[in-house]
PDB file of C-alpha atoms in Angstrom:
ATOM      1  CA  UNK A   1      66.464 160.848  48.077  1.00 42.00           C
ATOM      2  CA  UNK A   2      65.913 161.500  51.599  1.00 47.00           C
ATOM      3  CA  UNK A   3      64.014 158.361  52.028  1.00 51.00           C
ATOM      4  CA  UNK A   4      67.492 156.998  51.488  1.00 45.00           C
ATOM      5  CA  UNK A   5      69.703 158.781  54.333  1.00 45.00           C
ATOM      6  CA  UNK A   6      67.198 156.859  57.374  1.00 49.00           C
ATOM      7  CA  UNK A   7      67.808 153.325  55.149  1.00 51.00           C
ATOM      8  CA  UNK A   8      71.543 153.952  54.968  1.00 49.00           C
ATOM      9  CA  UNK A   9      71.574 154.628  58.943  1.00 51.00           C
ATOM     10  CA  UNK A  10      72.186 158.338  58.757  1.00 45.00           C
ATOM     11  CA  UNK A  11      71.492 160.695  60.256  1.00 49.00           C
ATOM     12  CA  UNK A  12      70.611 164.248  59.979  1.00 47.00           C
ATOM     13  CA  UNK A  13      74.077 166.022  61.327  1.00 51.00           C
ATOM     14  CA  UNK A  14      76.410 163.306  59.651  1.00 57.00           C
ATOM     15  CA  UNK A  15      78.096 162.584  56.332  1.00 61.00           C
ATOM     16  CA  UNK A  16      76.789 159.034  55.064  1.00 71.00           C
ATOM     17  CA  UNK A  17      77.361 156.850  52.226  1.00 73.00           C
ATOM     18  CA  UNK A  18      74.941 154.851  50.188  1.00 69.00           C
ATOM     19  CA  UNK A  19      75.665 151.882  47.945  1.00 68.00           C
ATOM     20  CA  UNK A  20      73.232 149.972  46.110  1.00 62.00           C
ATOM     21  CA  UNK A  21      73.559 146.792  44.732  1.00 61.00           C
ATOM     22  CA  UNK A  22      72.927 147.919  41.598  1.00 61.00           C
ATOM     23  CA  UNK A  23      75.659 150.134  41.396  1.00 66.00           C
ATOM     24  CA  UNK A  24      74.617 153.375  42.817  1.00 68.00           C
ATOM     25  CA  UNK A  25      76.858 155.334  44.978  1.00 75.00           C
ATOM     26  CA  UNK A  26      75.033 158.452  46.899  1.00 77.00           C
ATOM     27  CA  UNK A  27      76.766 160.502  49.349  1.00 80.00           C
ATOM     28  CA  UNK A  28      74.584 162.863  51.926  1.00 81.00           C
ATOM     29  CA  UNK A  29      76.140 166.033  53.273  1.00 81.00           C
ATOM     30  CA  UNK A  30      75.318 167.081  56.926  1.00 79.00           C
ATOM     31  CA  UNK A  31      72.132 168.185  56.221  1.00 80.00           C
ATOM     32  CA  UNK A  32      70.497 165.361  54.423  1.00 76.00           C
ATOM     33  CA  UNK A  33      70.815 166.317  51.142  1.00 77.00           C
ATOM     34  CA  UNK A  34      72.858 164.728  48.321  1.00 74.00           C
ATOM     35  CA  UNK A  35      76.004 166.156  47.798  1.00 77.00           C
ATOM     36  CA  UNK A  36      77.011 163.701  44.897  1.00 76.00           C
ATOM     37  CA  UNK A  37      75.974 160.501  43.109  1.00 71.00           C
ATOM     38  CA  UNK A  38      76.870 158.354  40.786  1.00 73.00           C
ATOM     39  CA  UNK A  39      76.552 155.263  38.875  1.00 68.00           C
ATOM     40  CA  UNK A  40      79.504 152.656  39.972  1.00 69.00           C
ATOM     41  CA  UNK A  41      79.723 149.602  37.867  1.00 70.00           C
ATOM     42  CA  UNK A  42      82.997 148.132  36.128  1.00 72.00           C
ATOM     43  CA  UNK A  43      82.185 149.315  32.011  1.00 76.00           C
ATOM     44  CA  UNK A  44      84.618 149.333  29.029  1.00 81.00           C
ATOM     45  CA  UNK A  45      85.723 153.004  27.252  1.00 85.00           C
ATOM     46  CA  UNK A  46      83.405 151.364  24.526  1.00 87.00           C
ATOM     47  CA  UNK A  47      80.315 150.977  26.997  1.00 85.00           C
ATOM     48  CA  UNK A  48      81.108 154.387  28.757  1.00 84.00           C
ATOM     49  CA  UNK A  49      80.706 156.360  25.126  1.00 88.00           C
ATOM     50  CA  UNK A  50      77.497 154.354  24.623  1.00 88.00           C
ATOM     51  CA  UNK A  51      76.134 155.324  27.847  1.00 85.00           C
ATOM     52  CA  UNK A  52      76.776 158.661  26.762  1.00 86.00           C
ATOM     53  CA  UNK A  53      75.505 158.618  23.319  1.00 89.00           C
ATOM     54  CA  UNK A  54      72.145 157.034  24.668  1.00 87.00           C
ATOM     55  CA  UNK A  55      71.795 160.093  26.447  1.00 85.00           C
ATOM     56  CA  UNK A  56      72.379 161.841  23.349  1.00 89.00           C
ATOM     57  CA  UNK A  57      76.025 163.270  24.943  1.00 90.00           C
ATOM     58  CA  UNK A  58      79.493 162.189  24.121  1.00 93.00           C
ATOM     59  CA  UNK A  59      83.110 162.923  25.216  1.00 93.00           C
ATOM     60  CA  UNK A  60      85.495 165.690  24.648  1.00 95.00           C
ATOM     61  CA  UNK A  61      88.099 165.427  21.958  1.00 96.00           C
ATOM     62  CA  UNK A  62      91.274 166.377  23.183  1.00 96.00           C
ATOM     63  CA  UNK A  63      91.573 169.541  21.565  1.00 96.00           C
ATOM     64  CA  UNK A  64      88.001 170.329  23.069  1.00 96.00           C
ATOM     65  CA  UNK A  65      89.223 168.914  26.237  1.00 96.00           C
ATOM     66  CA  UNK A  66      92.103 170.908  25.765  1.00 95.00           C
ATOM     67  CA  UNK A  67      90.002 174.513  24.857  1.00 96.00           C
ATOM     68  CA  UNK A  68      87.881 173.818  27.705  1.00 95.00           C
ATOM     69  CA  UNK A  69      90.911 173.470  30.582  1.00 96.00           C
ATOM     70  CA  UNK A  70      92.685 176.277  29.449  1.00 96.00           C
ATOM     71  CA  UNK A  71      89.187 179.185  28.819  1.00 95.00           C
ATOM     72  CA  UNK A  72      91.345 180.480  26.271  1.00 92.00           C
ATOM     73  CA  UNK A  73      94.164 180.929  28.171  1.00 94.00           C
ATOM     74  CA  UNK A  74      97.603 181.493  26.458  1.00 94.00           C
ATOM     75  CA  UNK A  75     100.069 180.039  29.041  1.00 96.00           C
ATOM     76  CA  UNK A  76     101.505 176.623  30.115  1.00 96.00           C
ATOM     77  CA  UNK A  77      98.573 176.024  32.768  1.00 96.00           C
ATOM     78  CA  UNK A  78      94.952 177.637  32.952  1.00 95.00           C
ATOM     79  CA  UNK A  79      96.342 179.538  35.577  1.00 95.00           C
ATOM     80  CA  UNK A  80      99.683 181.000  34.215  1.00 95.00           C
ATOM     81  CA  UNK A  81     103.059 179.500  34.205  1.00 95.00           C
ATOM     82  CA  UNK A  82     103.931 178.810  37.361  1.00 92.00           C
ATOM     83  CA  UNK A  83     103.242 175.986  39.475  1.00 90.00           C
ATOM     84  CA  UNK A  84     103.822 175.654  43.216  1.00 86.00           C
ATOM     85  CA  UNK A  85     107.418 174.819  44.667  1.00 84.00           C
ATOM     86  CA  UNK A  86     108.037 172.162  46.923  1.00 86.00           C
ATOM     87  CA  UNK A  87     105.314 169.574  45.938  1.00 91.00           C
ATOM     88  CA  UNK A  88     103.441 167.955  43.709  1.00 91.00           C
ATOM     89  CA  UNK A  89      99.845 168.957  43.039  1.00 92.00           C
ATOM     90  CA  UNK A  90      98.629 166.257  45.681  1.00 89.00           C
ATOM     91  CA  UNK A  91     101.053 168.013  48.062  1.00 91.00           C
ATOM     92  CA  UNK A  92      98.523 171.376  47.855  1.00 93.00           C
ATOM     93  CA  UNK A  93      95.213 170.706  49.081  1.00 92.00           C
ATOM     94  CA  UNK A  94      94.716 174.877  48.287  1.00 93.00           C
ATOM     95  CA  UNK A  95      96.162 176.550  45.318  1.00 93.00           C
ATOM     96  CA  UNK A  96      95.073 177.487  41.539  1.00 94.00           C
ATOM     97  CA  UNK A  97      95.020 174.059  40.531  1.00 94.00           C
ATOM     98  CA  UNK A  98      92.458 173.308  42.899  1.00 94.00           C
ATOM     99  CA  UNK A  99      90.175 176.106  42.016  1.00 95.00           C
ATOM    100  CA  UNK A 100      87.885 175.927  38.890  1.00 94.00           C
ATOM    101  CA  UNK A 101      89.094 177.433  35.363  1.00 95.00           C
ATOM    102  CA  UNK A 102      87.438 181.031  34.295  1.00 94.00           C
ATOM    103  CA  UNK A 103      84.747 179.101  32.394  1.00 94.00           C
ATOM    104  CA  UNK A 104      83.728 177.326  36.164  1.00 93.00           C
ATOM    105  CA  UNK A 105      84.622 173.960  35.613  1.00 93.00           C
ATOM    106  CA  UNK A 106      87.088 171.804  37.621  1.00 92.00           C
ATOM    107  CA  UNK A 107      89.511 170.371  35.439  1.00 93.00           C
ATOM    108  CA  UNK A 108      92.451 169.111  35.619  1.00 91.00           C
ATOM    109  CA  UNK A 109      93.179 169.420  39.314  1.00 92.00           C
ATOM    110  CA  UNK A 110      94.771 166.130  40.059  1.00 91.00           C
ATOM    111  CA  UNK A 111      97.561 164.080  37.752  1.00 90.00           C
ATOM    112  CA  UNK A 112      95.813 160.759  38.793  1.00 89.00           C
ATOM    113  CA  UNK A 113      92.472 161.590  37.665  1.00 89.00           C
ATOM    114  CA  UNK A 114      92.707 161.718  33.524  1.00 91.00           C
ATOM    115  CA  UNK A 115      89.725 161.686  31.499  1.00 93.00           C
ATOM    116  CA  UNK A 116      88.857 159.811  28.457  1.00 92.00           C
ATOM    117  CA  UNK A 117      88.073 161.602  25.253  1.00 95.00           C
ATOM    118  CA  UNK A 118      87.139 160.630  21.854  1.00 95.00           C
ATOM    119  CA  UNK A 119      90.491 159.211  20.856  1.00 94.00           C
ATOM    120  CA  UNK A 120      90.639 156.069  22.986  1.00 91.00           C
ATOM    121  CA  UNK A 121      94.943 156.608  23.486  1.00 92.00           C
ATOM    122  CA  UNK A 122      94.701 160.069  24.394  1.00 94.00           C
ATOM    123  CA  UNK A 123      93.414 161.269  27.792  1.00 93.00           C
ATOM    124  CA  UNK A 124      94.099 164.528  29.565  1.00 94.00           C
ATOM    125  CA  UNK A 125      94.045 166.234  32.918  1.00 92.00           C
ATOM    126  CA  UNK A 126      96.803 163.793  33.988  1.00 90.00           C
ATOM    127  CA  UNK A 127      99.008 160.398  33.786  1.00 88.00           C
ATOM    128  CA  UNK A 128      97.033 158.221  36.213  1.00 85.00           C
ATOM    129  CA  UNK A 129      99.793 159.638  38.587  1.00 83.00           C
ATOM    130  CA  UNK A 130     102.755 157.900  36.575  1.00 84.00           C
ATOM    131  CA  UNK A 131     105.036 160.571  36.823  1.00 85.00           C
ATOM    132  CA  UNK A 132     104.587 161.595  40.225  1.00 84.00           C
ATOM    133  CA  UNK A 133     104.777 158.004  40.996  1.00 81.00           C
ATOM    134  CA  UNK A 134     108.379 157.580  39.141  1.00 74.00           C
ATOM    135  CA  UNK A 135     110.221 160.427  41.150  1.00 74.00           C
ATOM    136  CA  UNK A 136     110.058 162.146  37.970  1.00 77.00           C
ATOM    137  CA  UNK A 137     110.760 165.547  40.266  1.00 83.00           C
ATOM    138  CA  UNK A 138     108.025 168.447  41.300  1.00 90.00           C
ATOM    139  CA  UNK A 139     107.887 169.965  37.664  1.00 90.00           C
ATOM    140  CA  UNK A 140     107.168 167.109  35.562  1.00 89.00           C
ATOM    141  CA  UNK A 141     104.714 166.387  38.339  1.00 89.00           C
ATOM    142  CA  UNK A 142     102.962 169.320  38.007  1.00 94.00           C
ATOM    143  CA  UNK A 143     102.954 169.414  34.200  1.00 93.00           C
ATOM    144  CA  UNK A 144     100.690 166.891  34.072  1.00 92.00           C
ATOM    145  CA  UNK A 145      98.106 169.377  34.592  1.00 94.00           C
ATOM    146  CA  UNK A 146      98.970 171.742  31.757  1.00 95.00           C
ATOM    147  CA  UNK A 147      96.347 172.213  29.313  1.00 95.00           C
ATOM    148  CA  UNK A 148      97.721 170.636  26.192  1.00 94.00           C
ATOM    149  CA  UNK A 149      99.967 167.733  28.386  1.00 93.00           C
ATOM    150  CA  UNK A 150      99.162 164.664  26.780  1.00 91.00           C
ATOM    151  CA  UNK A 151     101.301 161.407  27.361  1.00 87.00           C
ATOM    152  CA  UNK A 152     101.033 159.070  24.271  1.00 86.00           C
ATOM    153  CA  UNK A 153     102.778 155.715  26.297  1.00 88.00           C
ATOM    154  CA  UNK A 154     100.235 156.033  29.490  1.00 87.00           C
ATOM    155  CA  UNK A 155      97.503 156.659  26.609  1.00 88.00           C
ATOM    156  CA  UNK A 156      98.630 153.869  24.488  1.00 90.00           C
ATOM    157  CA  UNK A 157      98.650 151.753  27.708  1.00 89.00           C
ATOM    158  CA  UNK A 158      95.221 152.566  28.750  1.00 86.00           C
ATOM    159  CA  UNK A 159      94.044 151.234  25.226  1.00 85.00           C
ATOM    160  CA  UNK A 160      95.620 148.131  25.998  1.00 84.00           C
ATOM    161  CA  UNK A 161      94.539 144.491  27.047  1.00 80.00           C
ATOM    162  CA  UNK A 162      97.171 144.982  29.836  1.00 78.00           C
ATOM    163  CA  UNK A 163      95.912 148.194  31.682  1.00 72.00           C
ATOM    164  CA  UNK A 164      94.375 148.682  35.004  1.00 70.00           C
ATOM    165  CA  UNK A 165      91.884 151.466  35.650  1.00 68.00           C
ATOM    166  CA  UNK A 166      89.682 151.589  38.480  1.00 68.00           C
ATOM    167  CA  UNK A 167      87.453 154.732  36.964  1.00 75.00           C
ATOM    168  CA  UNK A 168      86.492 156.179  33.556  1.00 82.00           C
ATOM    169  CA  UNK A 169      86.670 159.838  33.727  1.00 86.00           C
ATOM    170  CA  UNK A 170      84.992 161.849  31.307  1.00 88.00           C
ATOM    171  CA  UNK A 171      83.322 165.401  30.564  1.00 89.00           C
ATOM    172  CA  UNK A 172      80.243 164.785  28.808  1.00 88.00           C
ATOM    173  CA  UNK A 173      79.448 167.053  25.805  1.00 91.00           C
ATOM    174  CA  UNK A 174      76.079 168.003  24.072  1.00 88.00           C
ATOM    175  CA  UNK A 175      76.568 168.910  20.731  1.00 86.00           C
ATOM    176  CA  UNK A 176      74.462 172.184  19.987  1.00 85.00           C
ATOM    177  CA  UNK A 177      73.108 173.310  16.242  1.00 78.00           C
TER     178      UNK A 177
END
């Protein structure tokens, strides 16, 4: 990969971007190495479980989705019950939502990042930011977030011929016997 960071015109001491034609996105932190990549290309829900199953991997259902936010945790959000006053979750850039669960994964930071699971009208982690978008106040805002929020309209909406979504979120899941 560092044969890429010289052919993207980076260089060493800078944060640089790489997009292939081909639908590769690689990002280089200041030292050269890759921070992140991914594969960027417009697919349907229907491709995006394929890709998954040919790597023998497939998406949460939302009860596993739902298990794996909370790391067995008995209140409203993976971090308790409260959320933060005077914002919504975009508003902190630091708090518990932005830190990962007790299991180490990042979840459901951010209402307008949901993910896809098995059931093609349910996603979690969020609304695609509808309710923070509708003035819906700093609670509902925040709820968005809670482990077992799941908003059947936004869902059923996503399943339609009618939505918009620039990015198919999902947490890949092996199944182990």
């Amino acid at each position: 990969m560092l044969e890429l960071v010289p052919s993207a015109g980076a260089r060493r001491g800078t944060i640089k971007v790489f997009r292939s034609g081909g639908g590769l996105e690689v990002e280089f932190d200041q030292t050269g190495e890759v921070a992140r990549a991914q594969a960027v290309r417009e697919v349907s829900y229907d491709e995006a479980l394929a890709g998954l199953a040919d790597l023998g991997l497939r998406t949460t259902t939302p009860d596993e989705w739902e298990w794996a936010c909370g790391a067995g945790a008995a209140t409203l959000f993976r971090w308790g019950d409260e959320s933060a006053h005077g914002g919504y979750p975009f508003d902190h850039k630091t708090g518990p939502h932005r830190e990962t669960n007790l299991w180490g994964l990042a979840i459901g930071q951010d209402p307008y990042k949901h993910e896809a699971t098995t059931e093609r009208t349910i996603v979690c982690g969020g609304d695609g930011g509808s309710t923070t978008c509708g003035g819906s106040g700093f609670f509902l805002g925040w709820l968005t977030l809670a482990t077992s929020y799941r908003d059947d309209e936004f869902g059923e909406w996503l399943a339609s011929d009618d939505r918009y979504a620039d990015e198919i979120l999902t947490r890949p899941v092996i199944e182990l016997t």
